[in-house]
Coordinates of C-alpha atoms in Angstrom, one line a residue:
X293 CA -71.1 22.5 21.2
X294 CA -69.0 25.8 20.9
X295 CA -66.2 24.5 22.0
X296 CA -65.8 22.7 18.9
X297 CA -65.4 18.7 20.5
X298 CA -62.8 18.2 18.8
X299 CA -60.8 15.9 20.9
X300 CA -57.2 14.4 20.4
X301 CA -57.8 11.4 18.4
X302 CA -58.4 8.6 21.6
X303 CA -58.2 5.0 21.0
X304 CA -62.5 4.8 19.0
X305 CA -64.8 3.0 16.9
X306 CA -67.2 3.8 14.7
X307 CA -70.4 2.2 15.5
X308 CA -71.9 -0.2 13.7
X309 CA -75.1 1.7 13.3
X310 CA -74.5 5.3 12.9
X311 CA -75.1 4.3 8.8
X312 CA -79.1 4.1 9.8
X313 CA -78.4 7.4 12.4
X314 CA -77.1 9.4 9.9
X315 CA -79.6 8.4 7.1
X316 CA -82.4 9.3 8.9
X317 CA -80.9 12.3 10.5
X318 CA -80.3 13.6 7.0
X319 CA -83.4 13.2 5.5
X320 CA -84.9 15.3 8.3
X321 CA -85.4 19.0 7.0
X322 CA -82.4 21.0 8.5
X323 CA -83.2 24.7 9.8
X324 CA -80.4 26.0 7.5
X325 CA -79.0 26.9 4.2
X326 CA -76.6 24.2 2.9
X327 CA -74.0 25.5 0.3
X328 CA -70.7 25.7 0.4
X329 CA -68.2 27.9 -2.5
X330 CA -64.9 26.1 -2.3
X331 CA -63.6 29.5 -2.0
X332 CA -64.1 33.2 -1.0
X333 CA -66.2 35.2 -3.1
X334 CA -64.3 38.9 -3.1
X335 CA -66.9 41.0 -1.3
X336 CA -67.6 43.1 -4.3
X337 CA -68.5 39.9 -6.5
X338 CA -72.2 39.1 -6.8
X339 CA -72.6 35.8 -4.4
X340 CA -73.4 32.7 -7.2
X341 CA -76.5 30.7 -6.7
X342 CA -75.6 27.5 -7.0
X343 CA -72.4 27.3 -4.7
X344 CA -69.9 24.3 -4.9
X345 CA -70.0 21.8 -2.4
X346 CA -67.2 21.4 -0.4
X347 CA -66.2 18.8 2.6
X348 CA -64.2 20.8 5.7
X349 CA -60.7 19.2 5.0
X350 CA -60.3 16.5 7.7
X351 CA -57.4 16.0 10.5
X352 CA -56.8 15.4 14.1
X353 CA -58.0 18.9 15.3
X354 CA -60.9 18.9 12.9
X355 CA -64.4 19.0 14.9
X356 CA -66.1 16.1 14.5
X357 CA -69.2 14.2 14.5
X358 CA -70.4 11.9 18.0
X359 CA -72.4 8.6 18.2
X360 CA -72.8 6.8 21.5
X361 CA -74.5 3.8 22.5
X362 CA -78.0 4.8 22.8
X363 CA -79.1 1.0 24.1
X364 CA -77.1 2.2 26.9
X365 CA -78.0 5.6 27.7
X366 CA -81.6 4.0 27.4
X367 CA -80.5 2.1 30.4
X368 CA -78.8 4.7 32.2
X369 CA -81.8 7.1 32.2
X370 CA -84.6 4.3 32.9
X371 CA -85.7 5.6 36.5
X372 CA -87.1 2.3 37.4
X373 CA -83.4 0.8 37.6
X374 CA -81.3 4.0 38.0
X375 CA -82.5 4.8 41.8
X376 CA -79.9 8.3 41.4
X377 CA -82.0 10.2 38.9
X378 CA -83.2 13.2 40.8
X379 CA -86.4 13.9 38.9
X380 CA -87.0 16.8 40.8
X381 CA -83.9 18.4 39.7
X382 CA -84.3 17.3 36.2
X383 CA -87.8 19.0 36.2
X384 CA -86.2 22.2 37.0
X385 CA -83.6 22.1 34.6
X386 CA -86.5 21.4 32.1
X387 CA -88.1 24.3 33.0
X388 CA -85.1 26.3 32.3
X389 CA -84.7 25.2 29.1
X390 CA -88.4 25.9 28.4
X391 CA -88.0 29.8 29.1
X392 CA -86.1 29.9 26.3
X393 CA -83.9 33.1 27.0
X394 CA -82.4 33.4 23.6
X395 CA -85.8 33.4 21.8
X396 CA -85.0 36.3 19.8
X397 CA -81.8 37.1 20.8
X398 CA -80.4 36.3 17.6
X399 CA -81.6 38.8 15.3
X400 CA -79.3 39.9 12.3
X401 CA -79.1 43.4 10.6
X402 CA -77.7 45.3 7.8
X403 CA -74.3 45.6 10.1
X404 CA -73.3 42.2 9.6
X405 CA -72.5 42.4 5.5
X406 CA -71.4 45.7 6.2
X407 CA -68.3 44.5 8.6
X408 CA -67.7 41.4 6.1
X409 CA -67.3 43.5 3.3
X410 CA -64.1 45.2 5.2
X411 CA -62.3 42.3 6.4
X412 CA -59.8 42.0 3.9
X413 CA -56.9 39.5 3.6
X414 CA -55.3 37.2 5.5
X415 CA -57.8 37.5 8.6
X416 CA -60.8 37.4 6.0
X417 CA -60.1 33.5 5.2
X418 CA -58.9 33.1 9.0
X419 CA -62.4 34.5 10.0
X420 CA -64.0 32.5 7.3
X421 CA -62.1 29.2 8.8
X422 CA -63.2 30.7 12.3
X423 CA -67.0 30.7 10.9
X424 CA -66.5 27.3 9.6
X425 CA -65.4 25.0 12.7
X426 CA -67.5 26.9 15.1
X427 CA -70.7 26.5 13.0
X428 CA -69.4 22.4 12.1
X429 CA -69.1 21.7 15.7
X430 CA -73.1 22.9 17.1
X431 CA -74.4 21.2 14.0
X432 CA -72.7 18.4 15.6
X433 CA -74.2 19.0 18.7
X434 CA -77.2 19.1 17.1
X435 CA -77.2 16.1 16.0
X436 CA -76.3 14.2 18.6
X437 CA -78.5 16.2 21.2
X438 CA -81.2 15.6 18.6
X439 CA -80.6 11.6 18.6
X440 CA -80.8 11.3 22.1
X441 CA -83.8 13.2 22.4
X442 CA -85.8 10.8 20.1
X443 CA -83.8 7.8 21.9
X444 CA -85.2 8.2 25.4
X445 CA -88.5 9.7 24.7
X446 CA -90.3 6.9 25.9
X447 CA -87.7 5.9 28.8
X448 CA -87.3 9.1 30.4
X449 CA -89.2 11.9 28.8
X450 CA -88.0 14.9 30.9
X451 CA -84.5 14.2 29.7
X452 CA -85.4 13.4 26.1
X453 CA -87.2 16.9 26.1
X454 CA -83.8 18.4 27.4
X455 CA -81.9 16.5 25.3
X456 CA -84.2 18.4 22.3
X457 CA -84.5 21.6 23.9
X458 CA -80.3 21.7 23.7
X459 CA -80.3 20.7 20.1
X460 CA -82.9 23.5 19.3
X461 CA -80.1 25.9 21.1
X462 CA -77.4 24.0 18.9
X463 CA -79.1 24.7 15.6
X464 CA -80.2 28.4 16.6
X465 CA -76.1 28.8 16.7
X466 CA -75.2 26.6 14.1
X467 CA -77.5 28.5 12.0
X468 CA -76.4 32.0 13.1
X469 CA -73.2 31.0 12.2
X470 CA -73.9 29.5 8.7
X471 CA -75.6 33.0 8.2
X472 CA -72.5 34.6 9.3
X473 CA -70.4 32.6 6.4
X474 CA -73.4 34.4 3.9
X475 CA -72.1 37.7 4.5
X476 CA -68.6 36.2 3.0
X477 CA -70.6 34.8 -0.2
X478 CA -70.5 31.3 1.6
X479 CA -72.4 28.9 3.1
X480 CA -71.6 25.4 5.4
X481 CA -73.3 22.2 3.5
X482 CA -74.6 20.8 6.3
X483 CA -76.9 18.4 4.7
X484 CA -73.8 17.2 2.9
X485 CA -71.9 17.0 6.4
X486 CA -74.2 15.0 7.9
X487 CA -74.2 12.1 5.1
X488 CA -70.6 12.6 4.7
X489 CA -68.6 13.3 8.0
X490 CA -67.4 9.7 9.8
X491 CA -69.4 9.6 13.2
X492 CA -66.5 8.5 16.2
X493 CA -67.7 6.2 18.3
X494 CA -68.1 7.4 22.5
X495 CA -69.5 5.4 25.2
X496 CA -71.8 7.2 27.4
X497 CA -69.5 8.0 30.0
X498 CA -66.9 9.5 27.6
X499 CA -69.8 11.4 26.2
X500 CA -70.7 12.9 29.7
X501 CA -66.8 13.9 30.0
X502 CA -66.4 15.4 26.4
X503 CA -69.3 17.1 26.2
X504 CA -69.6 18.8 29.5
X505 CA -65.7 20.2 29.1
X506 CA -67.0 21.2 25.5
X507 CA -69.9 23.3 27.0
X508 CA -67.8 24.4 29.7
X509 CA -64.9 25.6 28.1
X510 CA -67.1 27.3 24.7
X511 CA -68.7 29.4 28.0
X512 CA -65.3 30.5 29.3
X513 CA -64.2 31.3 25.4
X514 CA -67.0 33.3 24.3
X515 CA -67.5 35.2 28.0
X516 CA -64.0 36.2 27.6
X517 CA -63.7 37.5 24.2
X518 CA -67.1 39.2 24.9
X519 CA -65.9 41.1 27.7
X520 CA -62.5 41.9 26.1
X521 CA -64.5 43.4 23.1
X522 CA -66.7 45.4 25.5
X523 CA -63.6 47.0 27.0
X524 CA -62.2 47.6 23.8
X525 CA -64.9 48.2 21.5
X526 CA -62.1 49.1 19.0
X527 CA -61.7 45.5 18.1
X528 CA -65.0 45.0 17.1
X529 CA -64.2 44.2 13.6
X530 CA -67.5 41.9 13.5
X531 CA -70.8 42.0 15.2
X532 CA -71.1 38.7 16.0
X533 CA -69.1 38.9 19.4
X534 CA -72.1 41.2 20.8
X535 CA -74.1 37.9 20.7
X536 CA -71.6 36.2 22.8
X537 CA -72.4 37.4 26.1
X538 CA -76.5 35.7 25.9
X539 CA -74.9 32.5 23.7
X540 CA -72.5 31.7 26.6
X541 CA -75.3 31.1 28.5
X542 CA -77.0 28.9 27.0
X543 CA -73.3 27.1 27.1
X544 CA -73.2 27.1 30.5
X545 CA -76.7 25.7 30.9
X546 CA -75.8 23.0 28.7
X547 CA -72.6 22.6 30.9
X548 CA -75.0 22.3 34.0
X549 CA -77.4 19.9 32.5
X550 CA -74.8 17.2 32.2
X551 CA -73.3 18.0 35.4
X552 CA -76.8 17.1 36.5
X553 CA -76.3 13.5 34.6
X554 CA -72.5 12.7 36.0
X555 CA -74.4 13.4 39.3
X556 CA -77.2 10.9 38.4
X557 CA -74.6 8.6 37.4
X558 CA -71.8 8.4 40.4
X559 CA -69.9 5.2 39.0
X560 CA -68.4 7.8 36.6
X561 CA -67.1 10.3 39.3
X562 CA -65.9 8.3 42.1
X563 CA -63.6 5.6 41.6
X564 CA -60.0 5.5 40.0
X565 CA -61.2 5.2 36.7
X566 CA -63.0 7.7 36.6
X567 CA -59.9 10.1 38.1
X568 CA -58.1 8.7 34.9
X569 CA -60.3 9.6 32.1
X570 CA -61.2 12.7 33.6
X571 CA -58.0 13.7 33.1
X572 CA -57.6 12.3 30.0
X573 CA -60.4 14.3 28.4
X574 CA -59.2 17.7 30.0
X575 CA -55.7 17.1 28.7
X576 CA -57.3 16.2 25.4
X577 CA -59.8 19.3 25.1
X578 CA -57.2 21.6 26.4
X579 CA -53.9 20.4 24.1
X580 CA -56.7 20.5 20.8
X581 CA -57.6 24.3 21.8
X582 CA -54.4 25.2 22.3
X583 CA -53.0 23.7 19.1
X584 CA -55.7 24.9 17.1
X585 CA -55.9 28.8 18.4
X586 CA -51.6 28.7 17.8
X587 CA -52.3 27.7 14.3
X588 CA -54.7 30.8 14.2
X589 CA -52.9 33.3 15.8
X590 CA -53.7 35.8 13.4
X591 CA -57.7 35.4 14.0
X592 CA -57.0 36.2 18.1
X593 CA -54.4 39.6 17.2
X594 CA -56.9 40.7 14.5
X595 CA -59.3 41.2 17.9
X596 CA -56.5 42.3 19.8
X597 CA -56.1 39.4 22.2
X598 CA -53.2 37.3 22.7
X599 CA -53.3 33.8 21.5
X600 CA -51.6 31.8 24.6
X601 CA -52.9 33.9 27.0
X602 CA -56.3 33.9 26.2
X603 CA -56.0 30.2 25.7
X604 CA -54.5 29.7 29.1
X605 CA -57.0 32.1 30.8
X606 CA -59.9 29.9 29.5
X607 CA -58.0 26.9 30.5
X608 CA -57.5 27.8 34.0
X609 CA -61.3 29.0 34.5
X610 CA -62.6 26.1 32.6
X611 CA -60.3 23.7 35.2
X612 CA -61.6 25.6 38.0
X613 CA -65.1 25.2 37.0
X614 CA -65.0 21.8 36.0
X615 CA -62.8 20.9 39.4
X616 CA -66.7 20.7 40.8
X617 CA -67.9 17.7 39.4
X618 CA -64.6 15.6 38.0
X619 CA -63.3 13.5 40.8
X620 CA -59.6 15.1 39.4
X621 CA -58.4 17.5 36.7
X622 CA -55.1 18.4 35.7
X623 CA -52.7 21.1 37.3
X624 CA -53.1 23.8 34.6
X625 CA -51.4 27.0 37.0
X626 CA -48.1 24.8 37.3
X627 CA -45.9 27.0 35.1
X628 CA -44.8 23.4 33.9
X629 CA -48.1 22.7 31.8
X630 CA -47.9 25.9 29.9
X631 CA -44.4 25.1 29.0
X632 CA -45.3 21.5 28.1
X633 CA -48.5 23.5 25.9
X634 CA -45.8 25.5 24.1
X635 CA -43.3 22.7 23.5
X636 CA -46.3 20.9 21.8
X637 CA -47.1 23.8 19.8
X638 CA -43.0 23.9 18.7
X639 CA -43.4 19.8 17.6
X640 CA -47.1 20.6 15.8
X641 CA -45.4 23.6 13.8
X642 CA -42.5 21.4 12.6
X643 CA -45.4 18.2 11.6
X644 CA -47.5 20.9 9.6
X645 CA -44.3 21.9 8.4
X646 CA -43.5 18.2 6.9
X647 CA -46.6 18.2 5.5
X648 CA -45.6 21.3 3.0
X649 CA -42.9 20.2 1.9
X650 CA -42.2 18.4 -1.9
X651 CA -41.9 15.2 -0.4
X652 CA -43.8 12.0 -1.4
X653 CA -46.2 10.6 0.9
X654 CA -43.7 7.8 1.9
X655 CA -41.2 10.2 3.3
X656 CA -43.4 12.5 5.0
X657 CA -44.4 10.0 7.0
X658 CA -40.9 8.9 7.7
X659 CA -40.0 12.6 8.7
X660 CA -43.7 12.7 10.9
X661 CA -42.4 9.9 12.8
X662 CA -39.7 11.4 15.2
X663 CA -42.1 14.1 15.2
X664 CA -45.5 12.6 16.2
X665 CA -43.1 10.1 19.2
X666 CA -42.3 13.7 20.5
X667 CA -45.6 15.2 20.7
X668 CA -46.4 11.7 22.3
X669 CA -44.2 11.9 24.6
X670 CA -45.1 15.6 25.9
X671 CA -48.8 14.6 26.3
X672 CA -48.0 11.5 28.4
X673 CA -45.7 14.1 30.6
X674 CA -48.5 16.1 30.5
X675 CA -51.1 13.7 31.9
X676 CA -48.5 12.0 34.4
X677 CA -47.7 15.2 36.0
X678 CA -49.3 15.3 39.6
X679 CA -53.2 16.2 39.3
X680 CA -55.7 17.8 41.6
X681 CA -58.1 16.0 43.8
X682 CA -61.4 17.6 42.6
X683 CA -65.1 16.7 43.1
X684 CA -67.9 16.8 44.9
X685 CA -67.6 13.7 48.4
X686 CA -71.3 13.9 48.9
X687 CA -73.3 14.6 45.6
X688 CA -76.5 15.2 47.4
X689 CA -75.2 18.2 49.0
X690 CA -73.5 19.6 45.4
X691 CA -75.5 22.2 43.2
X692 CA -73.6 23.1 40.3
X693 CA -72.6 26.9 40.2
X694 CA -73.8 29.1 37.4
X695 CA -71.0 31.5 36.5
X696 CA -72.9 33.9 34.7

């Protein structure tokens, strides 16, 4: 999932099960190398071959790992009590996912080490850090799209396959990316992720929210920095972005697939609810993307874009798109929501800040609190301002729109 589901923390819990999940999960062979140094090699230092392991340092905007209720989603997708599914249109989307676009689109060369080897400083770790999340968050999607896949095999197969026809597109990137972090004499261990990382706890529906504004918004962020590259080819400092145009798509596709199961599931989309925890998941997704990218500003100048108005760019687009199928979504081109964004960002800088200082545990936390009520109270703000009344009335009449 490229946008990196790493959602504000909600109210969760960890399931009871994902111990038995993640064991068997891990003992699975993974398609990818699984080292991690602790730090950066120089790039004129000959890579080690036994790297140090090394867990990705957690908080609130860390990616992280997904378990649902897969007795439930069982349910949900049995077609002898779930009269909505539209087979046909599940058939098709399987057929998509068979063509397999990005077969061999991702094809490395000698380029890659080449443009590694001159990132120096401070935008050398901040690219490393970039590597990192992006590559943590599809090996999460790959292992809940993986799960699933096994889990309704036998009650709905054309989904199941879909379900493991997206985790193969999740491990081609994850891997792609864990290949990237070689040419910096570093690798993600994702075998050591999997055992290690705590699992948050979704329901199904939440899943279907979270995961379709991740696909959604990881399309609008990759189309967008592609074509900014390709219009300023100057920027270019790694060739990874040329990938980004073909990997949006398969994004996007993901996007559309569970647009396809909201659809097949209308109690989500069309009562109060539903209008509620749509916008609580937009707000969420947006606010983390925002906070993080700020905290990375040097990563989005060292390509020549700007921070906040990339951010906002992909925010509006991603609203726009996702105003299709959410019953309603928040009012992201009120000047107001950008200046709640940046007020937020303010409050985070000053909480990181604490968390620098000399102080003992005890009174960092004391400091945090003021802090952390503040940041509270913008989000609320932000989720009470008026929203947008969104969705599709008649769902038998609504396609979703690809936006290639």
């Amino acid at each position: 999932m490229a946008a990196e589901m790493a959602l504000l923390k909600p109210i969760t819990k960890f399931n009871t099960f994902n111990t038995t999940t993640t064991s068997r999960l891990s003992n699975r062979r993974l398609p990818f190398t699984v080292r991690m140094s602790a730090t950066t090699t120089p790039p004129t230092s000959k890579p080690t071959k036994k790297a140090q392991k090394q867990g990705i340092k957690e908080s609130l905007l860390t990616p992280r790992f997904y378990t649902t209720d897969f007795d439930e989603m069982e349910t949900l997708f049995n077609t002898e009590i779930n009269k909505n599914l539209n087979e046909a249109e599940f058939e098709a989307l399987l057929q998509e996912f068979k063509t397999d676009y990005n077969q061999t689109h991702f094809v490395r060369n000698k380029e890659f080490k080449e443009a590694a080897d001159k990132i120096q400083g401070p935008l050398r770790q901040i690219f490393v850090e970039f590597l990192e999340r992006s590559c943590t968050a599809e090996f999460s999607g790959f292992l809940l799209y993986k799960e699933l896949g096994r889990r309704l095999k036998k009650t709905n197969p054309v989904v199941a396959e879909i379900f493991s026809l997206m985790s193969r597109d999740e491990a081609r990137h994850a891997g792609f990316l864990n290949k990237g972090l070689s040419d910096f004499n570093l690798a993600l261990d994702l075998g050591f992720l999997t055992k290690a990382r705590k699992y948050t706890f979704f329901k199904p529906k939440f899943i279907f929210y979270a995961t379709y504004l991740s696909e959604k918004i990881g399309y609008w962020r990759y189309i967008t920095i592609y074509r900014h590259l390709k219009a300023n080819p100057e920027y270019t400092c790694y060739p990874i972005f040329k990938y980004f145009e073909n990997w949006c798509q398969d994004e996007n596709r993901h996007g559309d697939f569970f647009s396809a199961l909201m659809k097949a599931q209308p109690q989500f989309l069309n009562d109060w609810k539903a209008k509620l925890w749509s916008r609580f998941f937009c707000l969420s997704v947006y606010v983390t993307m925002y906070l993080n990218d700020c905290q990375r500003t040097d990563f989005y100048e060292g390509i020549g874009l700007n921070t906040k108005e990339f951010d906002m760019h992909v925010i509006i687009e991603t609203n726009r798109t996702t105003a299709r199928i959410f019953p309603a979504v928040l009012d992201v081109e009120n000047p107001e929501f950008k200046r709640k964004l940046d007020r937020m960002v303010e409050i985070n800088q000053k909480i990181l800040a604490v968390g620098e200082t000399d102080d003992i545990p005890l009174v960092k936390n004391f400091k945090r609190i003021p802090l952390i009520a503040a940041l509270a109270s913008e989000l609320l703000a932000a989720y009470l301002m008026k929203p947008i009344e969104s969705g599709s009335v008649d769902f038998a009449e609504f396609e979703p729109q690809l936006v290639y």
